[in-house]
Short mmCIF file of C-alpha atoms in Angstrom, two decimals:
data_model
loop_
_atom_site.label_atom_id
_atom_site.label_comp_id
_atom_site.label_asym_id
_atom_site.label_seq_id
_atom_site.Cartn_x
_atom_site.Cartn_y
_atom_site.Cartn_z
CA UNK A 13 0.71 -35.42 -13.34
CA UNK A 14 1.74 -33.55 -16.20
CA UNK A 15 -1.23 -31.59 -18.72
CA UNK A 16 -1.18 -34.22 -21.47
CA UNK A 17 -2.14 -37.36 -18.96
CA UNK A 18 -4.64 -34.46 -17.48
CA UNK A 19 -6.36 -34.14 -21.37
CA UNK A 20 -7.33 -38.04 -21.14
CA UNK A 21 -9.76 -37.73 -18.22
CA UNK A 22 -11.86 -35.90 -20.37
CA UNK A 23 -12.28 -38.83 -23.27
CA UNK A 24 -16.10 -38.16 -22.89
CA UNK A 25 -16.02 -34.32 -23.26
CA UNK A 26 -14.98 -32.72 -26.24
CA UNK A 27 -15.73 -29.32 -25.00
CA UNK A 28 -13.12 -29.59 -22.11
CA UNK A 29 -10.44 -32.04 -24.16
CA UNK A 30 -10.63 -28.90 -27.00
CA UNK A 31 -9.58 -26.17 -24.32
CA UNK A 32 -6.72 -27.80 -22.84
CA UNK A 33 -5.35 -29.27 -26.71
CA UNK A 34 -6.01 -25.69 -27.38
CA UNK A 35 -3.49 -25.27 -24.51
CA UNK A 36 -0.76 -27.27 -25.65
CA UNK A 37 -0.89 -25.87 -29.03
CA UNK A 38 -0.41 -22.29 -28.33
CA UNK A 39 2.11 -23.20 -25.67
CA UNK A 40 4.05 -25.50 -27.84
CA UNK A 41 3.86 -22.88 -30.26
CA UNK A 42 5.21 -20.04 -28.57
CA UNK A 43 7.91 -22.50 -27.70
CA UNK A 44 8.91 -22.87 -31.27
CA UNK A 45 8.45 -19.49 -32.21
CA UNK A 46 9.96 -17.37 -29.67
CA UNK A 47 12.50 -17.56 -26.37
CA UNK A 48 11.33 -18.02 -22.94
CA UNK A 49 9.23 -15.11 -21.79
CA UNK A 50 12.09 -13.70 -19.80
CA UNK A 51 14.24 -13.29 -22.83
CA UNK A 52 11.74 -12.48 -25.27
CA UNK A 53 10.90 -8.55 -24.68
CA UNK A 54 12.76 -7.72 -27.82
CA UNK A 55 11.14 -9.76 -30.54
CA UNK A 56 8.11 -8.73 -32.34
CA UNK A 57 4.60 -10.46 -31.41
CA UNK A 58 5.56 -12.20 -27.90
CA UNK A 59 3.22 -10.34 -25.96
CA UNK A 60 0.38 -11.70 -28.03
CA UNK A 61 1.47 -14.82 -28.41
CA UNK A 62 2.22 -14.70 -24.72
CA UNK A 63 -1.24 -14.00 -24.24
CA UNK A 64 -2.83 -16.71 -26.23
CA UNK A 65 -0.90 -19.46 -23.70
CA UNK A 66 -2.49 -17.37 -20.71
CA UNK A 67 -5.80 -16.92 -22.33
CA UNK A 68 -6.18 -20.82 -22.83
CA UNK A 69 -5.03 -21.32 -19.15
CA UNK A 70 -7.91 -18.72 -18.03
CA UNK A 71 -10.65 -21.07 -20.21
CA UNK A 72 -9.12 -24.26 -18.56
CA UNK A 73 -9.03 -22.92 -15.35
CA UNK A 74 -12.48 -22.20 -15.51
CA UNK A 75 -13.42 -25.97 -16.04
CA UNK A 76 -14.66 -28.08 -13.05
CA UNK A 77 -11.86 -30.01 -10.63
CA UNK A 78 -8.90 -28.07 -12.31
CA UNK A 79 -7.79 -26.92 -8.72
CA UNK A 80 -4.36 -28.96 -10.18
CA UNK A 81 -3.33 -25.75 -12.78
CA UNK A 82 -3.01 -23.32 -10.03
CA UNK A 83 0.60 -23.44 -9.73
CA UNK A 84 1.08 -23.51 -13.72
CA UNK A 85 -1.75 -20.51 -14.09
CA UNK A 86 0.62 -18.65 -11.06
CA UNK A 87 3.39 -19.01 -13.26
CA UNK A 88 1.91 -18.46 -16.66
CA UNK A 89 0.59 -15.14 -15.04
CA UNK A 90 3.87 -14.24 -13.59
CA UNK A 91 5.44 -14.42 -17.22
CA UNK A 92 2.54 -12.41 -18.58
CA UNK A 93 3.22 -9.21 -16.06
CA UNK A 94 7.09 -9.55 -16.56
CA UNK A 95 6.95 -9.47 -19.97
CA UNK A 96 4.36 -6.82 -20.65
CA UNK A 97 6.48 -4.50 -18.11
CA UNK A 98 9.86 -5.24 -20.08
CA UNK A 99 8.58 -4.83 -23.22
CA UNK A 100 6.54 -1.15 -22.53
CA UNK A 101 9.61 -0.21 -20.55
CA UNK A 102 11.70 -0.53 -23.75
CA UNK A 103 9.52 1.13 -25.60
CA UNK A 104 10.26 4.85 -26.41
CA UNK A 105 6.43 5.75 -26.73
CA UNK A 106 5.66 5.15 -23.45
CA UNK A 107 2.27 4.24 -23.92
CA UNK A 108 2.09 1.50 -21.40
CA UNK A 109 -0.18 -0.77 -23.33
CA UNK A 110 0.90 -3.81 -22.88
CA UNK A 111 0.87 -3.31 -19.18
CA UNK A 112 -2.58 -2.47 -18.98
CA UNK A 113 -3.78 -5.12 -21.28
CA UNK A 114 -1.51 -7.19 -18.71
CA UNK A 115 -3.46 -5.35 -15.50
CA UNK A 116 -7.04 -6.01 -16.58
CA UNK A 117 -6.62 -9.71 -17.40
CA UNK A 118 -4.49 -10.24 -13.74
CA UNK A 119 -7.42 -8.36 -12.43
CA UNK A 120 -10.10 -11.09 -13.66
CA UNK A 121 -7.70 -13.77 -13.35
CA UNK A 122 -7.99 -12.80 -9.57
CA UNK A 123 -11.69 -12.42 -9.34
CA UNK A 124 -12.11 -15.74 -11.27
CA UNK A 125 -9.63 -17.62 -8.47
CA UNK A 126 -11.82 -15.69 -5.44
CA UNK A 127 -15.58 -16.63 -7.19
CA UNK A 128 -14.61 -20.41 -6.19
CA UNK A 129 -17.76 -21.60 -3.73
CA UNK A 130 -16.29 -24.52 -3.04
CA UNK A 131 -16.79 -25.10 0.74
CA UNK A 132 -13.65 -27.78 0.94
CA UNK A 133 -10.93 -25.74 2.92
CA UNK A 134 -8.65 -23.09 0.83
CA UNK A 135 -6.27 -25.11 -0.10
CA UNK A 136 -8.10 -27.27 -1.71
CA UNK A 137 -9.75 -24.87 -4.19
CA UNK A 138 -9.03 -21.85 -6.47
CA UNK A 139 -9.18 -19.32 -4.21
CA UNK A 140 -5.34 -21.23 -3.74
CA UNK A 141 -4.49 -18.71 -6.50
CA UNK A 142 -6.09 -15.69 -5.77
CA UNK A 143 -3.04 -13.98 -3.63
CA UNK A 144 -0.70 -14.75 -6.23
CA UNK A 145 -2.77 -12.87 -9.17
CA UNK A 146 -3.76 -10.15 -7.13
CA UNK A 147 -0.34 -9.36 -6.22
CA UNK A 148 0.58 -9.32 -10.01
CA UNK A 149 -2.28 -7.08 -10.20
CA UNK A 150 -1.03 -4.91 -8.07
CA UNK A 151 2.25 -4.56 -9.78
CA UNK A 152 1.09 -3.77 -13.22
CA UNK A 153 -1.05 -0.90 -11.24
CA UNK A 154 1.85 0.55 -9.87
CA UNK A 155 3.52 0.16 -12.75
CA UNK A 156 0.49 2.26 -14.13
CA UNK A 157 1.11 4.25 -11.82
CA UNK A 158 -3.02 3.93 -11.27
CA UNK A 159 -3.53 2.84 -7.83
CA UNK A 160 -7.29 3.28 -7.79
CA UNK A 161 -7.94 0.01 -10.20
CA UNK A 162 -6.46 -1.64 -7.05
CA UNK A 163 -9.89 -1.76 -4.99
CA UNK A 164 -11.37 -4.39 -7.50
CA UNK A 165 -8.34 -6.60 -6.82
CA UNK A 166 -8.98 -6.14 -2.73
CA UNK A 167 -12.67 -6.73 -2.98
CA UNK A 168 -11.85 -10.09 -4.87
CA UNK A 169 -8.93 -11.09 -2.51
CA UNK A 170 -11.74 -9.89 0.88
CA UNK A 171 -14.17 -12.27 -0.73
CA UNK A 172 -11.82 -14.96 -1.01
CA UNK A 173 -10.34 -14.85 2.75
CA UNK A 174 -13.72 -14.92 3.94
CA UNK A 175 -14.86 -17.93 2.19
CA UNK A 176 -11.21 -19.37 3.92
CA UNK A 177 -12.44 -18.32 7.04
CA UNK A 178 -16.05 -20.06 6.84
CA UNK A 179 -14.45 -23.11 5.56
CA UNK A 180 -12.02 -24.21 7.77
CA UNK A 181 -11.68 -22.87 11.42
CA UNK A 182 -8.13 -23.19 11.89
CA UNK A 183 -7.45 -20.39 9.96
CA UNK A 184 -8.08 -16.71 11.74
CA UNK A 185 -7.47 -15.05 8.84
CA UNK A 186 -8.32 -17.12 5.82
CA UNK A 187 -4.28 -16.17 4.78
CA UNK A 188 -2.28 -18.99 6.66
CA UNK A 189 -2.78 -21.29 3.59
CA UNK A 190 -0.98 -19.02 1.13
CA UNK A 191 2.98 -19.34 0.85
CA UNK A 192 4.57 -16.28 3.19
CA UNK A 193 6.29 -14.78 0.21
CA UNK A 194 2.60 -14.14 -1.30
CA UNK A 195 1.46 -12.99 2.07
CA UNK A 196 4.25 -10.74 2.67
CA UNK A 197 3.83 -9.26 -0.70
CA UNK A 198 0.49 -8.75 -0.35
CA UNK A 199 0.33 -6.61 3.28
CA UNK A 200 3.11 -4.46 0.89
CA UNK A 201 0.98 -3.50 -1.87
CA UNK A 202 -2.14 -3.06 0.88
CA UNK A 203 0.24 -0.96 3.30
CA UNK A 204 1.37 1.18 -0.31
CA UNK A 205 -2.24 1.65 -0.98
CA UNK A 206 -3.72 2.39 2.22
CA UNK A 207 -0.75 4.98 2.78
CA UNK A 208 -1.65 6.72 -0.60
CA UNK A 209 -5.15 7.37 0.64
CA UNK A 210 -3.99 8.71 3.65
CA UNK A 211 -5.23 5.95 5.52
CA UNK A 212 -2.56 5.95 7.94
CA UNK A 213 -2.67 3.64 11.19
CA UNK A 214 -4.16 1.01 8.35
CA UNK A 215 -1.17 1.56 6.14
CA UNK A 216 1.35 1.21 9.39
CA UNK A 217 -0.01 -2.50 10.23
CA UNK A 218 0.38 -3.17 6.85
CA UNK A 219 3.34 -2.19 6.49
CA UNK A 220 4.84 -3.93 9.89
CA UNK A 221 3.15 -7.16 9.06
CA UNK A 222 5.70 -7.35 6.11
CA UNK A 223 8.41 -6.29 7.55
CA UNK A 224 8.19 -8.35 10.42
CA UNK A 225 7.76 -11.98 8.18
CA UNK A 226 9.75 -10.55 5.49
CA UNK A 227 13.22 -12.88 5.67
CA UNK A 228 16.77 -11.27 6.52
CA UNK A 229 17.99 -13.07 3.75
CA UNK A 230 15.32 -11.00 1.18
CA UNK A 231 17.45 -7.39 2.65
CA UNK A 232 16.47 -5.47 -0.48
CA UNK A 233 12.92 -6.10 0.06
CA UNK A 234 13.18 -5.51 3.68
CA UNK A 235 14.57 -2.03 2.96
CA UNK A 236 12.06 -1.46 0.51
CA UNK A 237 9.12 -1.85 2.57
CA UNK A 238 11.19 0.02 5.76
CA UNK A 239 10.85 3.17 2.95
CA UNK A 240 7.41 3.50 3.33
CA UNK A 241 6.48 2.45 7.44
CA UNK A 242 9.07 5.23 8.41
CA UNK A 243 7.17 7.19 6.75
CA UNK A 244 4.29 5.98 7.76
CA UNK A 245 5.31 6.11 11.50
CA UNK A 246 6.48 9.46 10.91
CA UNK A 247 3.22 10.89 10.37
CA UNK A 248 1.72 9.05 13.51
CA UNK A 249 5.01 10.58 15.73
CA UNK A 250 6.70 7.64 15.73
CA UNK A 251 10.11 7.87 14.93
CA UNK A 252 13.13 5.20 13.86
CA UNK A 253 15.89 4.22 15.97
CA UNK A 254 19.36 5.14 14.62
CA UNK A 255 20.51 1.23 14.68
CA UNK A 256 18.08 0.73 12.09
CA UNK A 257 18.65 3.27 9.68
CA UNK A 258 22.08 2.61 9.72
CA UNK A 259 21.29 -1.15 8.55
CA UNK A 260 19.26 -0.57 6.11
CA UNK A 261 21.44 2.34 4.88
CA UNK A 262 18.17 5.26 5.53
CA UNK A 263 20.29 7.44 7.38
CA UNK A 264 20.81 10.23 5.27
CA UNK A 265 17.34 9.81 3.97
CA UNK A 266 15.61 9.78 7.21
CA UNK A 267 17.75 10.69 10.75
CA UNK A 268 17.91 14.04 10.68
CA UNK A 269 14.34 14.30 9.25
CA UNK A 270 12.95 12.56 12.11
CA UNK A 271 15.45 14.29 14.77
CA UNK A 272 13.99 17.40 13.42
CA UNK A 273 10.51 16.41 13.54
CA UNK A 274 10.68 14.99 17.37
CA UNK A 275 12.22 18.58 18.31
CA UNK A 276 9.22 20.97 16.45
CA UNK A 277 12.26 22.30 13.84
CA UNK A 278 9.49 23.28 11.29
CA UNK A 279 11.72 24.84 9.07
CA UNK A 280 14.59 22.65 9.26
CA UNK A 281 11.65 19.48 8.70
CA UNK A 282 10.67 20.82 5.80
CA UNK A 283 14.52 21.98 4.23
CA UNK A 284 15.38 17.98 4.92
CA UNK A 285 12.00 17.39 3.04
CA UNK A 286 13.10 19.61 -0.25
CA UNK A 287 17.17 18.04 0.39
CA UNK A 288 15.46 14.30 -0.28
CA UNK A 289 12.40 15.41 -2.58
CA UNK A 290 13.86 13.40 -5.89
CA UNK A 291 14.00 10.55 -3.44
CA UNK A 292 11.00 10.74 -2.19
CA UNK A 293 9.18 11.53 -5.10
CA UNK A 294 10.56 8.26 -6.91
CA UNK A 295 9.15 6.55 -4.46
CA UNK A 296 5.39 8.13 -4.19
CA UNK A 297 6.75 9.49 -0.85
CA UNK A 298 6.89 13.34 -1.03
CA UNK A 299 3.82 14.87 -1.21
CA UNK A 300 2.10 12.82 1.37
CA UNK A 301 4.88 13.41 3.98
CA UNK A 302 4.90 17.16 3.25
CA UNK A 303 1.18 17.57 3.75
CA UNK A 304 0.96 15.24 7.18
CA UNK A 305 4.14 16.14 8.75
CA UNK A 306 3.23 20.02 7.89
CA UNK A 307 -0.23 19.60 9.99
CA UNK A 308 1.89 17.17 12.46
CA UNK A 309 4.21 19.96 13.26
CA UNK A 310 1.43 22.56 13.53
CA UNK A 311 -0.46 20.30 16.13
CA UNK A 312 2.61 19.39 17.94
CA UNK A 313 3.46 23.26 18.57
CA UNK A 314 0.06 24.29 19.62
CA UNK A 315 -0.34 21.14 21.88
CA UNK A 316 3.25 22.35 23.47
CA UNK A 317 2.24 26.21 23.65
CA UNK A 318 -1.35 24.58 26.14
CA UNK A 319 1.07 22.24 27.95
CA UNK A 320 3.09 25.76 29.11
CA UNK A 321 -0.65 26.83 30.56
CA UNK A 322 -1.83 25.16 34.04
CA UNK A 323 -4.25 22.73 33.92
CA UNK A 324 -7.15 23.82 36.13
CA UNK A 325 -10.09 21.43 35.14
CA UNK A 326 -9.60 19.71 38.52
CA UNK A 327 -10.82 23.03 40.41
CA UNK A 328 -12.64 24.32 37.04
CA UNK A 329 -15.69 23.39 34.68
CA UNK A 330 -14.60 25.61 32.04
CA UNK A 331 -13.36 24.03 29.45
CA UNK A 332 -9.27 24.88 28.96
CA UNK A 333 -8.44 27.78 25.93
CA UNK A 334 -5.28 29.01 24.27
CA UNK A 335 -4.96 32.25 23.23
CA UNK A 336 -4.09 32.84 19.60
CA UNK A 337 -1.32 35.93 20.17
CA UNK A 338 0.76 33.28 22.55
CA UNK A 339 0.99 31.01 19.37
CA UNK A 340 2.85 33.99 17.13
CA UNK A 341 5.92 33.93 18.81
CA UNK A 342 6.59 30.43 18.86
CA UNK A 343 5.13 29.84 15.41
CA UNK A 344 8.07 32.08 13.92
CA UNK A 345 10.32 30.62 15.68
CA UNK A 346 9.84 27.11 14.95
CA UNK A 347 9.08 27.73 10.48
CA UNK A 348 11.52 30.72 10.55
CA UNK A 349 9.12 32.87 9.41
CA UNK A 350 8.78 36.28 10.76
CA UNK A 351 6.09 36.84 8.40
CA UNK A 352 3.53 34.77 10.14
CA UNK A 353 1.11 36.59 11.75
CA UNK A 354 -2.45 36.18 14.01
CA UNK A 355 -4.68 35.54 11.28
CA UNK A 356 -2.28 32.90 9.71
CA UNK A 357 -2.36 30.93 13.13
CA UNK A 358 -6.38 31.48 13.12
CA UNK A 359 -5.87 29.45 9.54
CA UNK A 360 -3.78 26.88 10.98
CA UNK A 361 -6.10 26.52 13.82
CA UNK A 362 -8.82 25.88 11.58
CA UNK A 363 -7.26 23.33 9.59
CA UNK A 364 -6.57 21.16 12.51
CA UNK A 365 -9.78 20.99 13.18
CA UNK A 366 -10.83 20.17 10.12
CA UNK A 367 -8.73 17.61 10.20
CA UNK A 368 -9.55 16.14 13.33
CA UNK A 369 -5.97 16.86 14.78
CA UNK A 370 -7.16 19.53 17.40
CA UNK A 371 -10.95 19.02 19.20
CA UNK A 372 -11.57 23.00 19.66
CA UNK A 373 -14.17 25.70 18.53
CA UNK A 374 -12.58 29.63 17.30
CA UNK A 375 -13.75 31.86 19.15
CA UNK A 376 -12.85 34.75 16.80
CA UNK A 377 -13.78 37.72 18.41
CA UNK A 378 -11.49 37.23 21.82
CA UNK A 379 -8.84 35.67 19.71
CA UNK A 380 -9.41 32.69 21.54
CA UNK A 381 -9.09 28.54 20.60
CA UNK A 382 -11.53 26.85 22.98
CA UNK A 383 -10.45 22.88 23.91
CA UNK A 384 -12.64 20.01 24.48
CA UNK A 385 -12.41 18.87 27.97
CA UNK A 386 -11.06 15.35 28.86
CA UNK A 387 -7.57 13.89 29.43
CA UNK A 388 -6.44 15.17 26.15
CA UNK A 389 -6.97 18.75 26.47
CA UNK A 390 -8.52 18.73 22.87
CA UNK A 391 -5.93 17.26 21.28
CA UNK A 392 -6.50 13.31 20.47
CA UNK A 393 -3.85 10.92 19.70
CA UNK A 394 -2.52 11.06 16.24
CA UNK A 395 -3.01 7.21 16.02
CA UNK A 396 -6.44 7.72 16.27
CA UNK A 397 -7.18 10.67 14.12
CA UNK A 398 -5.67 8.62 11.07
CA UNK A 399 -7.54 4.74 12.65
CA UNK A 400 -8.87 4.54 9.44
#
């Protein structure tokens, strides 16, 4: 049913009849004033006019029983992103407006889709639209480069799900209604997020879930979310298989970096870090994996130095230790770094238990680490330390 036969069910309303003639009009205007959105970044005033269209779609789609626009508003919205990216990308300014302007109305576009109440199933209501807008969201953000503007968009899409859930109990997740493209995009731009705030094991399931229902036939996107699990993985000491670097064409970015990594190379970790750092800066990748493969490496070689030391809590309550001056040796060895010296490790040592990586107490007079008891010897699962 197209908008105009639409219009006449509201021959008793003017208020509702106004907003979607209002509709029309600025569509059909833009129409005769400018080309499609897609063609349009170069002409003066489509960005506003642009607006207007998706501005009268937001006041429509606010009316009662108008779950019929969400595939227009989906598109509308789509246009809206596109074109405020092309156009701020062409400009020589750089000031990103339109983008932003773009980012906050995609923001309440999603909120608006996730505040329907309705209790009929998902499908059957706004909240049809909400994956959709946030993932538009999402890109404008990233565009932005401004990742934190993201959490308003999640609470909206959360709120949304669970209403799915409530209504209909053949859905798990509240996400099997939404197409798998949305879905896949979505667990992307969750995985990039989470993996930004160092959430780690979050930003791994994330991550997988896309790549796992993202199509063979979509390789480019495949690759692109590969980028970030590997790295991902990487910090949790998992590591890719050869096969499917060379695939996806990783191999220079990632093999060695991993082979280096899975054999304590320090040094030669962090010189394939610095070889790829353009790469991986492009991609929001560098700083994270220099921090959290940096602590990895440090709790790998300490966890390798007590494996060398016999395990006596069978015949023993005390709990096991590791003297610092047996660290030095290996410690220059594996960063190449004859410099490094006891009070450097007593640093390190710290650190990893500030960071949860190592469960210990310094002893600092006897130059001493002392390990929790248990199976683990004081040093937990990486997967776990990063469960958040």
């Amino acid at each position: 049913m197209h908008v105009c036969e639409k219009v006449s069910l509201f021959p008793h309303n003017n208020s509702q009849a106004k907003r979607f003639k209002t509709l029309l009009q600025d569509y059909l205007l833009y129409v005769q004033q400018y080309p499609w959105p897609a063609n349009a970044y170069q002409f003066t005033g489509t960005y506003d006019a642009w607006v207007k269209v998706y501005s009268a779609m937001i006041a429509c789609f606010t009316l009662p029983d108008t779950v019929w626009l969400v595939r227009a508003l989906k598109y509308v919205a789509m246009q809206l992103v596109l074109l405020a990216i092309r156009i701020d990308n062409e400009n020589t300014q750089k000031t990103f407006s339109k983008t932003i302007d773009a980012a906050g109305r995609l923001s309440k576009g999603a909120g608006l889709a996730a505040n329907d109440r309705s209790p009929s199933p998902g499908v059957q209501t706004k909240r049809a639209a909400v994956l959709k807008l946030a993932n538009l969201s999402f890109r404008a953000y990233f565009q932005l480069k401004n990742t934190r503007l993201c959490e308003t968009v999640l609470g909206s899409v959360h709120n949304a799900l669970l209403m799915n859930r409530r209504n209909d109990e053949s859905t798990m997740s509240g996400e099997e209604l939404y197409p798998v493209s949305e879905r896949v995009t979505y667990h992307f731009y969750v995985g990039q997020i989470r993996l930004f705030q160092h959430r780690i094991q979050a930003a791994s399931q994330h991550l997988r879930w896309a790549f796992d229902n993202c199509t063979n036939a979509h390789a480019h996107n495949k690759r692109k979310i590969l980028i970030s699990l590997i790295a991902a993985h990487l910090i949790l000491g998992r590591y890719p298989k050869l096969p499917l670097l060379r695939d996806y064409d990783l191999v220079q970015q990632y093999a060695e970096l991993a082979r280096q990594h899975r054999l304590g190379h320090a040094a030669r970790v962090m010189a394939e870090l610095e070889r790829n750092r353009d790469w991986l800066r492009a991609r929001g990748l560098y700083m994270i994996l220099r921090e959290k493969l940096a602590l990895g490496l440090w709790r790998n070689l300490f966890q390798r130095c007590m494996r060398l030391i016999p395990d006596t809590s069978g015949t023993s309550n005390a709990p096991p230790t590791l003297p610092l001056r047996k660290l030095v040796r290996p410690a220059r060895l594996a960063w190449n770094d004859n410099t490094l010296s006891l009070e450097d490790l007593e640093c390190m040592a710290a650190n990893l238990v500030d960071q949860g990586l190592m469960k210990a107490y310094i002893l600092h007079s006897k130059e001493m680490i002392v390990l929790q008891r248990g199976p683990h010897r004081g040093f937990p699962p990486v997967k776990d330390v990063y469960h958040g």
